[in-house]
Amino acid sequence: MFSEVDVTEMIRFRDMIREEYKQDDTVRISNNDLIILATSRALKRHPIMNTTLVGDEILQHGSVHMGIAVALPEGLIVPVLRDADQKGLLEIAGEARELARKAREASLTVDEVTGGTFTISNVSMFQVDGVTPILKSPETGILGIGRVKVKPAVYQGEIAIRSMMFVNLTFDHQVVDGAPAGDFLQTVVRYLENPYLIMS
């Protein structure tokens, strides 16, 4: 499933946090950090998406262990940010950056690359508009993130310049049907378009 998202408010929210912490070199907030936060919160509202299929059994997980795909010269690796649903934005940003650093230095432990319950694959750094990511078995879903493009869009009934981004959900039809998967994607989109809702 694909959806185009107006992330103008998300970008504004990100910039506001960057301005608040501009004197602190340890705080660096990215779009991906906000996407991890929004997706983690959405998974708590749609627990069928935070499952794994083991044999014929669907295992529902109480916590969100978010896989974050990292592209390396020798291939793709997916470190896992554990208990992402229980962490705030600054905590997510710090841990995600540390996992990416360890991935580039080939120093990830087995525990840091196993046990994921959902994955995000962000290809925005390649200037790609959209992606159809391959599901990472035994997880039920993976979210693909394209680049943010500033372009004309309809906003409140008028043409305006907005920051737009495509998101794609690949999901396992053995576990979840299209309607509940679509409901989940709709929640992710709503959180990205209205980032203050994430805090509710």
Backbone as ProteinMPNN parsed JSONL, in Angstrom:
{"seq_chain_A": "MFSEVDVTEMIRFRDMIREEYKQDDTVRISNNDLIILATSRALKRHPIMNTTLVGDEILQHGSVHMGIAVALPEGLIVPVLRDADQKGLLEIAGEARELARKAREASLTVDEVTGGTFTISNVSMFQVDGVTPILKSPETGILGIGRVKVKPAVYQGEIAIRSMMFVNLTFDHQVVDGAPAGDFLQTVVRYLENPYLIMS", "coords_chain_A": {"N_chain_A": [[0.84, -1.184, 0.0], [0.544, 2.211, -0.852], [0.985, 5.605, 0.191], [0.734, 9.109, -0.091], [2.195, 11.598, 1.833], [1.717, 14.57, 3.636], [4.198, 16.146, 5.022], [4.82, 18.582, 6.092], [4.275, 19.776, 8.614], [5.612, 17.97, 10.228], [8.277, 18.423, 9.516], [8.493, 21.061, 10.399], [8.129, 20.66, 13.132], [10.372, 19.051, 13.684], [12.416, 20.919, 13.123], [11.9, 22.811, 15.097], [12.562, 21.397, 17.416], [15.263, 20.932, 16.897], [16.178, 23.581, 17.027], [15.662, 24.142, 19.701], [17.542, 22.539, 20.966], [19.984, 23.369, 19.988], [22.4, 24.103, 21.117], [23.384, 21.824, 22.159], [25.442, 19.358, 21.296], [25.05, 16.66, 21.384], [22.476, 16.065, 20.747], [20.715, 15.242, 17.989], [18.256, 15.41, 15.782], [16.508, 13.581, 13.375], [14.498, 13.2, 10.369], [13.921, 10.493, 10.197], [13.995, 9.647, 12.838], [11.653, 10.773, 13.864], [9.833, 9.397, 12.292], [10.232, 6.782, 13.189], [9.317, 7.085, 15.826], [6.588, 7.823, 15.373], [5.657, 5.55, 13.987], [6.083, 3.525, 15.85], [4.282, 4.276, 17.866], [1.915, 4.032, 16.431], [1.895, 1.281, 15.981], [1.301, 0.33, 18.512], [-1.34, 0.973, 18.676], [-2.376, -0.612, 16.739], [-2.058, -3.587, 17.139], [-1.972, -5.988, 15.684], [-0.206, -5.605, 13.645], [2.205, -5.659, 14.859], [3.456, -8.214, 15.025], [4.723, -11.591, 14.675], [5.091, -14.317, 12.422], [5.317, -17.57, 13.127], [5.777, -20.634, 12.027], [2.613, -21.946, 11.993], [1.639, -20.216, 13.792], [0.639, -17.097, 15.064], [2.417, -14.697, 16.637], [1.919, -12.281, 19.007], [3.402, -9.276, 20.044], [4.334, -7.603, 23.021], [5.923, -5.367, 23.18], [7.438, -2.935, 20.988], [9.931, -3.73, 18.851], [11.97, -2.188, 16.927], [13.162, -2.619, 13.725], [15.749, -1.106, 11.897], [16.656, -0.394, 8.83], [19.894, -0.323, 7.48], [22.024, 0.818, 5.03], [24.953, -0.541, 3.772], [28.229, -0.62, 2.197], [28.778, -3.31, 1.635], [26.305, -4.463, 1.719], [22.896, -4.77, 3.015], [21.957, -4.188, 6.4], [20.078, -4.79, 9.381], [19.786, -3.35, 12.199], [18.296, -3.512, 15.51], [16.144, -1.503, 17.316], [15.282, -1.633, 20.472], [12.225, -1.859, 22.36], [11.008, 0.461, 21.344], [8.569, 1.728, 21.453], [8.343, 2.571, 24.038], [10.01, 4.644, 24.401], [11.124, 8.074, 24.334], [11.432, 10.809, 21.931], [14.074, 11.947, 21.897], [15.546, 9.922, 23.058], [15.145, 7.824, 21.252], [16.399, 8.969, 19.002], [19.094, 9.132, 19.851], [19.742, 6.405, 20.342], [19.206, 5.224, 17.844], [21.101, 6.505, 16.222], [23.446, 5.551, 17.398], [23.213, 2.797, 16.901], [23.366, 2.827, 14.099], [25.964, 3.781, 13.776], [27.443, 1.653, 14.903], [26.725, -0.312, 13.091], [27.998, 0.586, 10.742], [30.588, 0.309, 11.583], [30.816, -2.358, 11.849], [30.331, -3.586, 14.33], [28.121, -4.527, 15.643], [26.226, -6.466, 17.951], [24.912, -9.853, 18.234], [22.446, -9.763, 19.535], [21.67, -7.221, 18.861], [20.838, -7.326, 16.262], [18.772, -9.07, 15.996], [15.445, -10.327, 16.718], [13.593, -8.406, 15.963], [10.373, -6.789, 15.536], [9.068, -5.285, 13.686], [9.872, -3.373, 10.747], [11.59, -0.497, 9.432], [12.421, 0.946, 6.379], [14.312, 3.315, 5.002], [14.827, 5.16, 2.191], [15.476, 7.691, 1.493], [17.905, 9.038, 1.346], [18.959, 8.373, -1.072], [17.711, 9.904, -2.9], [15.259, 8.942, -3.826], [11.89, 8.562, -4.73], [9.998, 6.681, -3.874], [9.576, 3.334, -2.493], [9.317, -0.219, -2.634], [9.599, -2.182, -0.157], [11.061, -5.365, 0.707], [9.506, -7.815, 2.63], [10.63, -8.625, 5.881], [11.034, -11.614, 7.012], [10.353, -13.221, 10.16], [8.512, -11.132, 10.371], [5.482, -9.137, 10.309], [5.097, -6.743, 8.97], [6.611, -4.081, 6.985], [7.816, -0.82, 6.596], [8.283, 1.389, 3.983], [10.148, 4.269, 3.171], [10.211, 7.209, 1.307], [11.95, 10.011, -0.277], [11.685, 13.43, 0.917], [9.904, 15.871, -0.785], [9.652, 19.198, -1.776], [6.887, 20.739, -3.013], [4.104, 21.867, -5.129], [0.882, 21.434, -3.697], [-2.46, 20.446, -2.793], [-3.825, 22.167, -0.156], [-5.911, 22.685, 2.466], [-7.932, 23.308, 0.645], [-6.7, 24.932, -1.221], [-4.004, 25.652, -3.561], [-0.779, 25.109, -2.459], [2.663, 25.438, -1.392], [4.154, 22.61, -0.249], [5.734, 20.164, 1.921], [6.219, 17.006, 0.813], [5.894, 13.418, 0.946], [6.351, 9.979, 0.103], [5.063, 7.006, 1.53], [5.283, 3.493, 1.981], [3.648, 0.487, 2.692], [4.483, -2.782, 3.145], [3.091, -5.921, 3.686], [2.29, -9.037, 5.392], [0.02, -11.11, 4.071], [-0.87, -13.454, 5.09], [-1.183, -13.025, 7.731], [-2.509, -10.589, 8.194], [-5.282, -8.808, 6.858], [-6.16, -6.578, 4.094], [-7.752, -4.357, 4.978], [-7.372, -3.887, 7.883], [-4.588, -3.492, 7.728], [-4.495, -1.234, 6.126], [-5.784, 0.553, 7.86], [-3.833, 0.781, 9.839], [-1.716, 1.975, 8.354], [-2.96, 4.366, 7.749], [-3.095, 5.516, 10.295], [-0.356, 5.882, 10.818], [0.199, 7.783, 8.812], [-1.468, 9.887, 9.677], [-0.221, 10.565, 12.099], [2.287, 11.403, 11.147], [1.575, 13.603, 9.645], [0.439, 15.188, 11.574], [2.266, 15.728, 13.957], [2.07, 16.355, 16.654], [0.045, 14.826, 17.679], [1.2, 12.427, 18.285], [2.07, 12.596, 20.827], [-0.134, 12.28, 22.356]], "CA_chain_A": [[0.0, 0.0, 0.0], [1.263, 3.476, -0.914], [0.271, 6.818, 0.564], [1.525, 10.335, -0.109], [2.02, 12.232, 3.136], [2.129, 15.964, 3.781], [5.032, 16.167, 6.242], [5.218, 19.967, 6.371], [4.259, 19.994, 10.062], [6.667, 17.143, 10.804], [9.531, 19.149, 9.295], [8.469, 22.22, 11.296], [8.317, 20.105, 14.471], [11.786, 18.665, 13.76], [13.24, 22.125, 13.178], [11.675, 23.432, 16.398], [13.357, 20.641, 18.39], [16.671, 21.238, 16.619], [16.454, 24.929, 17.537], [15.65, 24.066, 21.163], [18.74, 21.848, 21.45], [21.096, 23.705, 19.084], [23.644, 24.228, 21.88], [23.759, 20.491, 22.648], [25.932, 18.571, 20.162], [24.651, 15.251, 21.51], [21.096, 15.918, 20.277], [20.541, 15.445, 16.553], [16.975, 14.814, 15.42], [16.313, 13.409, 11.937], [13.155, 12.779, 9.95], [13.753, 9.068, 10.48], [13.686, 9.509, 14.26], [10.229, 11.075, 14.012], [9.099, 8.303, 11.654], [10.305, 5.651, 14.133], [8.418, 7.399, 16.937], [5.205, 7.75, 14.904], [5.327, 4.163, 13.638], [6.021, 2.767, 17.106], [3.013, 4.601, 18.527], [0.84, 3.45, 15.615], [1.891, -0.167, 16.208], [0.617, 0.064, 19.784], [-2.779, 1.098, 18.415], [-2.74, -1.671, 15.785], [-1.126, -4.652, 17.569], [-1.86, -7.079, 14.708], [0.95, -5.322, 12.801], [3.414, -5.887, 15.652], [3.416, -9.661, 15.221], [5.574, -12.426, 13.831], [4.478, -15.59, 12.043], [6.233, -18.678, 13.375], [4.995, -21.804, 11.645], [1.215, -21.562, 11.81], [1.236, -19.437, 14.956], [0.87, -15.657, 15.044], [2.864, -14.245, 17.955], [1.739, -10.848, 19.224], [4.455, -8.811, 20.937], [3.93, -6.526, 23.911], [6.767, -4.203, 22.923], [7.854, -2.731, 19.595], [11.378, -3.808, 18.625], [11.964, -1.625, 15.576], [14.293, -2.797, 12.829], [16.086, 0.102, 11.133], [17.532, -0.837, 7.756], [21.079, 0.517, 7.254], [22.731, 0.407, 3.816], [26.409, -0.555, 3.844], [28.808, -0.985, 0.892], [28.713, -4.763, 1.412], [24.923, -4.943, 1.743], [21.959, -4.2, 3.974], [21.871, -4.799, 7.722], [18.928, -4.224, 10.082], [19.856, -3.337, 13.669], [16.986, -3.444, 16.161], [15.981, -0.565, 18.424], [14.354, -2.353, 21.344], [11.243, -1.112, 23.162], [10.884, 1.798, 20.749], [7.288, 2.315, 21.865], [8.463, 3.064, 25.413], [11.056, 5.667, 24.419], [10.836, 9.389, 23.798], [12.106, 11.147, 20.677], [15.511, 12.135, 22.08], [16.117, 8.606, 23.335], [15.137, 7.121, 19.968], [17.424, 9.574, 18.141], [20.412, 8.732, 20.33], [19.962, 4.968, 20.151], [19.247, 4.936, 16.403], [22.393, 6.975, 15.714], [24.458, 4.638, 17.901], [23.09, 1.534, 16.152], [23.877, 3.065, 12.743], [27.43, 3.856, 13.894], [27.955, 0.3, 15.113], [26.533, -1.04, 11.83], [29.066, 1.002, 9.828], [31.868, -0.179, 12.112], [30.703, -3.822, 11.949], [30.5, -3.96, 15.732], [26.835, -4.896, 16.219], [26.141, -7.791, 18.567], [23.808, -10.686, 17.739], [21.212, -9.239, 20.135], [21.313, -5.949, 18.218], [20.346, -7.554, 14.894], [17.756, -10.122, 16.037], [14.288, -10.086, 17.574], [12.756, -7.301, 15.514], [8.943, -7.081, 15.342], [8.628, -4.458, 12.551], [11.062, -2.733, 10.172], [11.483, 0.7, 8.598], [13.482, 1.067, 5.381], [14.277, 4.686, 4.515], [15.724, 5.304, 1.038], [15.466, 9.103, 1.118], [19.256, 9.52, 1.066], [19.271, 8.062, -2.471], [16.852, 10.751, -3.725], [14.244, 8.058, -4.409], [10.563, 9.004, -4.295], [9.273, 5.614, -3.192], [10.222, 2.024, -2.49], [8.519, -1.358, -2.189], [10.572, -3.017, 0.559], [10.768, -6.786, 0.856], [9.177, -8.165, 4.005], [11.685, -9.314, 6.617], [10.414, -12.721, 7.74], [8.931, -13.557, 10.227], [7.723, -9.963, 10.725], [4.244, -8.968, 9.558], [5.103, -5.546, 8.138], [7.789, -3.231, 6.81], [7.427, 0.476, 6.054], [9.268, 2.014, 3.104], [10.089, 5.735, 3.244], [10.87, 7.917, 0.217], [12.484, 11.331, 0.044], [10.769, 14.557, 1.069], [9.995, 16.815, -1.906], [8.875, 20.426, -1.641], [6.189, 20.885, -4.291], [2.729, 22.336, -4.982], [-0.092, 20.438, -3.27], [-3.707, 21.034, -2.308], [-3.839, 22.277, 1.301], [-7.087, 23.442, 2.9], [-8.699, 23.744, -0.523], [-5.932, 25.82, -2.094], [-2.674, 25.193, -3.951], [0.261, 25.663, -1.591], [3.939, 24.724, -1.44], [4.184, 21.731, 0.919], [6.742, 19.099, 1.93], [5.471, 15.773, 0.571], [6.716, 12.209, 1.029], [5.623, 8.724, -0.079], [5.331, 5.87, 2.412], [4.748, 2.243, 1.456], [3.555, -0.606, 3.652], [4.448, -4.164, 2.676], [2.623, -6.713, 4.829], [2.067, -10.461, 5.175], [-1.423, -11.357, 3.966], [-1.211, -14.625, 5.903], [-1.434, -12.556, 9.097], [-3.413, -9.435, 8.255], [-5.96, -8.444, 5.617], [-5.912, -5.226, 3.619], [-8.444, -3.303, 5.727], [-6.623, -3.496, 9.089], [-3.278, -2.958, 7.339], [-4.767, 0.132, 5.686], [-6.057, 1.358, 9.057], [-2.53, 1.058, 10.454], [-1.001, 2.951, 7.527], [-3.668, 5.636, 7.918], [-2.668, 6.069, 11.574], [1.016, 6.378, 10.616], [0.096, 9.011, 8.021], [-2.051, 10.932, 10.519], [0.818, 10.977, 13.043], [3.338, 12.14, 10.435], [1.017, 14.879, 9.218], [0.111, 15.927, 12.792], [3.189, 15.089, 14.907], [1.701, 16.588, 18.065], [-0.838, 13.74, 18.088], [2.031, 11.325, 18.789], [2.253, 12.791, 22.253], [-1.407, 12.079, 23.056]], "C_chain_A": [[0.882, 1.243, 0.0], [0.381, 4.612, -0.41], [1.231, 7.998, 0.465], [1.178, 11.143, 1.135], [2.514, 13.678, 3.085], [2.886, 16.078, 5.111], [5.529, 17.575, 6.581], [5.285, 20.225, 7.869], [5.339, 19.164, 10.766], [8.023, 17.836, 10.675], [9.614, 20.35, 10.239], [8.732, 21.781, 12.739], [9.777, 19.72, 14.687], [12.676, 19.889, 13.93], [13.1, 22.841, 14.523], [12.511, 22.727, 17.476], [14.849, 20.891, 18.169], [17.059, 22.605, 17.168], [16.545, 24.917, 19.058], [16.956, 23.492, 21.705], [19.99, 22.202, 20.633], [22.43, 23.838, 19.808], [24.183, 22.88, 22.354], [24.148, 19.605, 21.462], [25.505, 17.11, 20.225], [23.234, 14.999, 20.99], [21.025, 16.254, 18.793], [19.296, 14.684, 16.107], [16.852, 14.755, 13.897], [14.847, 13.108, 11.638], [12.904, 11.335, 10.352], [13.431, 8.829, 11.96], [12.201, 9.754, 14.516], [9.369, 9.969, 13.397], [9.095, 7.068, 12.549], [9.33, 5.872, 15.279], [6.959, 7.237, 16.517], [4.781, 6.31, 14.627], [5.204, 3.303, 14.886], [4.702, 3.009, 17.822], [1.84, 4.002, 17.755], [0.743, 1.938, 15.815], [1.21, -0.53, 17.52], [-0.901, 0.16, 19.615], [-3.289, 0.02, 17.472], [-1.831, -2.878, 16.043], [-1.003, -5.81, 16.586], [-0.653, -6.87, 13.79], [2.265, -5.559, 13.536], [3.48, -7.367, 16.037], [4.457, -10.335, 14.342], [4.858, -13.749, 13.589], [5.532, -16.685, 12.173], [5.469, -19.977, 13.139], [3.583, -21.372, 11.314], [0.728, -20.649, 12.929], [1.613, -17.968, 14.785], [1.211, -15.212, 16.46], [2.724, -12.737, 18.051], [2.702, -10.388, 20.305], [3.987, -7.61, 21.75], [4.718, -5.25, 23.713], [7.119, -4.137, 21.443], [9.375, -2.749, 19.546], [11.605, -3.45, 17.156], [13.263, -1.894, 14.823], [14.505, -1.541, 12.0], [17.104, -0.299, 10.067], [18.657, 0.174, 7.519], [21.818, -0.03, 6.035], [24.23, 0.543, 4.018], [26.968, -0.931, 2.478], [28.685, -2.476, 0.589], [27.3, -5.327, 1.479], [24.111, -4.283, 2.839], [22.017, -4.941, 5.303], [20.76, -4.072, 8.488], [19.124, -4.33, 11.595], [18.479, -3.075, 14.267], [17.032, -2.487, 17.344], [14.887, -1.135, 19.327], [13.466, -1.401, 22.148], [11.069, 0.315, 22.667], [9.606, 2.501, 21.195], [7.335, 2.919, 23.257], [9.472, 4.203, 25.534], [10.539, 6.983, 23.842], [11.688, 9.674, 22.572], [13.617, 11.271, 20.849], [16.212, 10.808, 22.329], [16.205, 7.776, 22.054], [16.258, 7.644, 19.071], [18.817, 9.126, 18.552], [20.709, 7.271, 20.066], [20.038, 4.599, 18.67], [20.582, 5.348, 15.802], [23.521, 6.042, 16.152], [24.417, 3.3, 17.171], [23.641, 1.688, 14.739], [25.406, 3.132, 12.754], [28.028, 2.463, 14.042], [27.796, -0.55, 13.851], [27.651, -0.703, 10.853], [30.426, 0.482, 10.27], [31.891, -1.692, 12.283], [30.898, -4.316, 13.377], [29.17, -4.296, 16.425], [26.901, -6.291, 16.833], [24.97, -8.563, 17.967], [22.479, -10.159, 18.269], [20.743, -7.969, 19.444], [20.828, -6.107, 16.788], [19.275, -8.655, 14.85], [16.589, -9.662, 16.91], [13.425, -8.913, 17.186], [11.303, -7.731, 15.328], [8.346, -6.285, 14.191], [9.867, -3.739, 12.044], [10.689, -1.487, 9.382], [12.693, 0.739, 7.666], [13.362, 2.434, 4.722], [15.309, 4.848, 3.4], [15.861, 6.765, 0.61], [16.85, 9.635, 0.765], [19.686, 9.245, -0.375], [18.437, 8.901, -3.437], [15.832, 9.921, -4.512], [12.889, 8.454, -3.855], [9.81, 7.94, -3.502], [9.994, 4.296, -3.315], [9.197, 0.975, -2.064], [9.465, -2.317, -1.476], [10.101, -4.458, 0.672], [10.567, -7.09, 2.338], [10.312, -8.965, 4.639], [11.025, -10.391, 7.496], [11.11, -12.92, 9.084], [8.024, -12.381, 10.568], [6.505, -9.829, 9.814], [4.294, -7.775, 8.629], [6.449, -4.857, 8.066], [7.32, -1.963, 6.12], [8.566, 1.043, 5.233], [9.06, 3.522, 3.061], [10.864, 6.341, 2.084], [11.352, 9.292, 0.654], [11.368, 12.359, 0.228], [11.0, 15.514, -0.102], [9.1, 18.015, -1.609], [8.236, 20.707, -2.998], [4.781, 21.424, -4.06], [1.802, 21.172, -4.61], [-1.359, 21.165, -2.815], [-3.695, 20.99, -0.779], [-4.969, 23.213, 1.698], [-7.807, 24.094, 1.727], [-7.976, 24.663, -1.48], [-4.589, 25.191, -2.45], [-1.641, 25.903, -3.079], [1.539, 24.857, -1.782], [4.067, 23.934, -0.142], [5.328, 20.731, 0.789], [6.01, 17.764, 1.882], [6.42, 14.57, 0.532], [5.823, 10.987, 0.801], [6.053, 7.71, 0.983], [4.652, 4.639, 1.807], [4.759, 1.194, 2.555], [3.497, -1.928, 2.893], [4.064, -5.024, 3.873], [2.321, -8.153, 4.41], [0.568, -10.743, 5.22], [-1.844, -12.633, 4.7], [-1.641, -14.216, 7.31], [-2.528, -11.504, 9.14], [-4.007, -9.158, 6.875], [-5.726, -6.969, 5.291], [-6.534, -4.129, 4.458], [-7.714, -2.935, 7.012], [-5.224, -2.975, 8.78], [-3.424, -1.507, 6.884], [-5.062, 1.061, 6.844], [-4.753, 1.745, 9.756], [-1.778, 2.127, 9.677], [-1.636, 4.328, 7.665], [-3.277, 6.311, 9.238], [-1.248, 6.622, 11.484], [0.985, 7.712, 9.885], [-0.435, 10.158, 8.878], [-1.023, 11.456, 11.522], [1.906, 11.793, 12.351], [2.834, 13.51, 10.004], [0.692, 15.788, 10.411], [0.98, 15.407, 13.934], [2.828, 15.313, 16.368], [0.756, 15.516, 18.575], [-0.056, 12.57, 18.676], [2.125, 11.396, 20.307], [0.972, 12.494, 23.054], [-1.554, 10.629, 23.527]], "O_chain_A": [[1.85, 1.325, 0.756], [-0.838, 4.574, -0.572], [2.387, 7.909, 0.879], [0.004, 11.344, 1.447], [3.589, 13.964, 2.559], [2.28, 16.103, 6.183], [6.534, 17.737, 7.273], [6.246, 20.826, 8.35], [5.909, 19.594, 11.769], [8.819, 17.835, 11.614], [10.669, 20.627, 10.809], [9.463, 22.444, 13.474], [10.357, 20.016, 15.732], [13.576, 19.902, 14.77], [14.066, 23.41, 15.03], [13.095, 23.381, 18.34], [15.608, 21.043, 19.126], [18.15, 22.768, 17.715], [17.393, 25.592, 19.641], [17.427, 23.901, 22.766], [20.945, 21.426, 20.591], [23.484, 23.703, 19.187], [25.292, 22.795, 22.881], [23.282, 19.155, 20.711], [25.589, 16.398, 19.224], [22.835, 13.848, 20.813], [21.245, 17.396, 18.389], [19.295, 13.454, 16.063], [17.065, 15.755, 13.212], [14.063, 12.802, 12.537], [11.81, 10.988, 10.796], [12.679, 7.912, 12.292], [11.569, 9.033, 15.288], [8.303, 9.644, 13.92], [8.079, 6.382, 12.658], [8.601, 4.958, 15.664], [6.179, 6.592, 17.218], [3.678, 5.901, 14.99], [4.322, 2.449, 14.97], [4.077, 2.075, 18.325], [0.88, 3.52, 18.357], [-0.353, 1.377, 15.82], [0.603, -1.596, 17.625], [-1.652, -0.5, 20.333], [-4.491, -0.237, 17.409], [-0.934, -3.157, 15.248], [-0.022, -6.552, 16.643], [-0.132, -7.829, 13.222], [3.32, -5.65, 12.909], [3.551, -7.718, 17.214], [4.993, -9.743, 13.405], [4.116, -14.235, 14.442], [6.508, -16.719, 11.424], [4.625, -20.37, 13.944], [3.378, -20.524, 10.446], [-0.462, -20.341, 13.008], [2.739, -17.635, 14.416], [0.393, -15.334, 17.372], [3.333, -11.998, 17.277], [2.815, -11.021, 21.355], [3.325, -6.713, 21.227], [4.238, -4.165, 24.041], [7.1, -5.146, 20.738], [10.031, -1.887, 20.13], [11.454, -4.286, 16.265], [14.333, -1.447, 15.236], [13.552, -0.977, 11.462], [18.276, -0.518, 10.373], [18.408, 1.371, 7.376], [22.193, -1.202, 6.007], [24.721, 1.609, 4.39], [26.245, -1.511, 1.668], [28.511, -2.867, -0.565], [27.106, -6.531, 1.315], [24.574, -3.357, 3.505], [22.115, -6.168, 5.335], [20.527, -2.883, 8.271], [18.674, -5.298, 12.208], [17.607, -2.494, 13.62], [17.848, -2.638, 18.253], [13.708, -1.115, 18.976], [13.879, -0.315, 22.553], [10.991, 1.256, 23.456], [9.57, 3.727, 21.301], [6.457, 3.701, 23.621], [9.755, 4.673, 26.636], [9.651, 7.008, 22.99], [12.559, 8.883, 22.213], [14.37, 10.75, 20.026], [17.333, 10.592, 21.87], [17.209, 7.111, 21.802], [16.981, 6.862, 18.454], [19.634, 8.778, 17.7], [21.803, 6.929, 19.616], [20.846, 3.754, 18.283], [21.138, 4.632, 14.97], [24.441, 5.77, 15.381], [25.462, 2.731, 16.857], [24.309, 0.787, 14.231], [26.064, 2.607, 11.856], [29.01, 2.132, 13.377], [28.632, -1.409, 13.571], [28.197, -1.595, 10.205], [31.308, 0.243, 9.446], [32.861, -2.25, 12.797], [31.549, -5.335, 13.608], [29.105, -4.343, 17.654], [27.554, -7.186, 16.296], [24.134, -7.987, 17.271], [21.493, -10.114, 17.534], [19.548, -7.67, 19.439], [20.443, -5.122, 16.158], [18.917, -9.119, 13.767], [16.718, -8.746, 17.722], [12.605, -8.459, 17.984], [11.027, -8.886, 15.005], [7.23, -6.574, 13.759], [10.809, -3.513, 12.804], [9.633, -1.418, 8.753], [13.834, 0.585, 8.101], [12.419, 2.684, 3.971], [16.509, 4.696, 3.626], [16.307, 7.049, -0.501], [16.97, 10.574, -0.022], [20.667, 9.818, -0.849], [18.443, 8.654, -4.643], [15.58, 10.165, -5.692], [12.745, 8.661, -2.65], [9.072, 8.26, -2.57], [10.906, 4.144, -4.128], [8.322, 1.244, -1.241], [10.071, -3.176, -2.117], [8.902, -4.735, 0.725], [11.358, -6.675, 3.186], [10.88, -9.863, 4.017], [10.525, -10.101, 8.583], [12.333, -12.804, 9.158], [6.891, -12.584, 11.007], [6.494, -10.339, 8.694], [3.615, -7.768, 7.602], [7.304, -5.012, 8.937], [6.528, -2.013, 5.179], [9.689, 1.167, 5.724], [7.932, 3.996, 2.931], [12.039, 6.03, 1.891], [11.184, 9.686, 1.808], [10.249, 12.171, -0.249], [12.13, 15.917, -0.378], [7.937, 17.86, -1.238], [8.929, 20.888, -3.999], [4.307, 21.44, -2.924], [1.926, 20.07, -5.143], [-1.324, 22.352, -2.494], [-3.572, 19.922, -0.18], [-4.985, 24.383, 1.318], [-8.231, 25.248, 1.791], [-8.567, 25.13, -2.454], [-4.095, 24.314, -1.742], [-1.63, 27.129, -2.976], [1.502, 23.729, -2.274], [4.087, 24.517, 0.942], [5.828, 20.481, -0.307], [5.265, 17.427, 2.803], [7.582, 14.686, 0.142], [4.677, 10.959, 1.25], [7.236, 7.573, 1.293], [3.585, 4.738, 1.201], [5.754, 1.03, 3.262], [2.583, -2.166, 2.103], [4.638, -4.88, 4.952], [2.125, -8.445, 3.23], [-0.068, -10.629, 6.268], [-3.035, -12.866, 4.908], [-2.359, -14.946, 7.992], [-3.381, -11.526, 10.028], [-3.321, -9.26, 5.858], [-5.173, -6.217, 6.094], [-5.925, -3.075, 4.642], [-7.451, -1.751, 7.224], [-4.721, -2.106, 9.493], [-2.594, -0.658, 7.208], [-4.651, 2.221, 6.833], [-4.587, 2.88, 10.205], [-1.26, 3.077, 10.264], [-0.935, 5.34, 7.694], [-3.143, 7.533, 9.295], [-0.963, 7.699, 12.007], [1.66, 8.661, 10.285], [0.084, 11.272, 8.816], [-0.959, 12.66, 11.768], [2.394, 12.773, 12.914], [3.596, 14.476, 10.0], [0.672, 17.011, 10.274], [0.472, 14.703, 14.807], [3.24, 14.538, 17.232], [0.665, 15.308, 19.785], [-0.593, 11.805, 19.478], [2.246, 10.373, 20.982], [0.999, 12.462, 24.285], [-2.565, 10.278, 24.135]]}, "name": "protein", "num_of_chains": 1, "seq": "MFSEVDVTEMIRFRDMIREEYKQDDTVRISNNDLIILATSRALKRHPIMNTTLVGDEILQHGSVHMGIAVALPEGLIVPVLRDADQKGLLEIAGEARELARKAREASLTVDEVTGGTFTISNVSMFQVDGVTPILKSPETGILGIGRVKVKPAVYQGEIAIRSMMFVNLTFDHQVVDGAPAGDFLQTVVRYLENPYLIMS"}
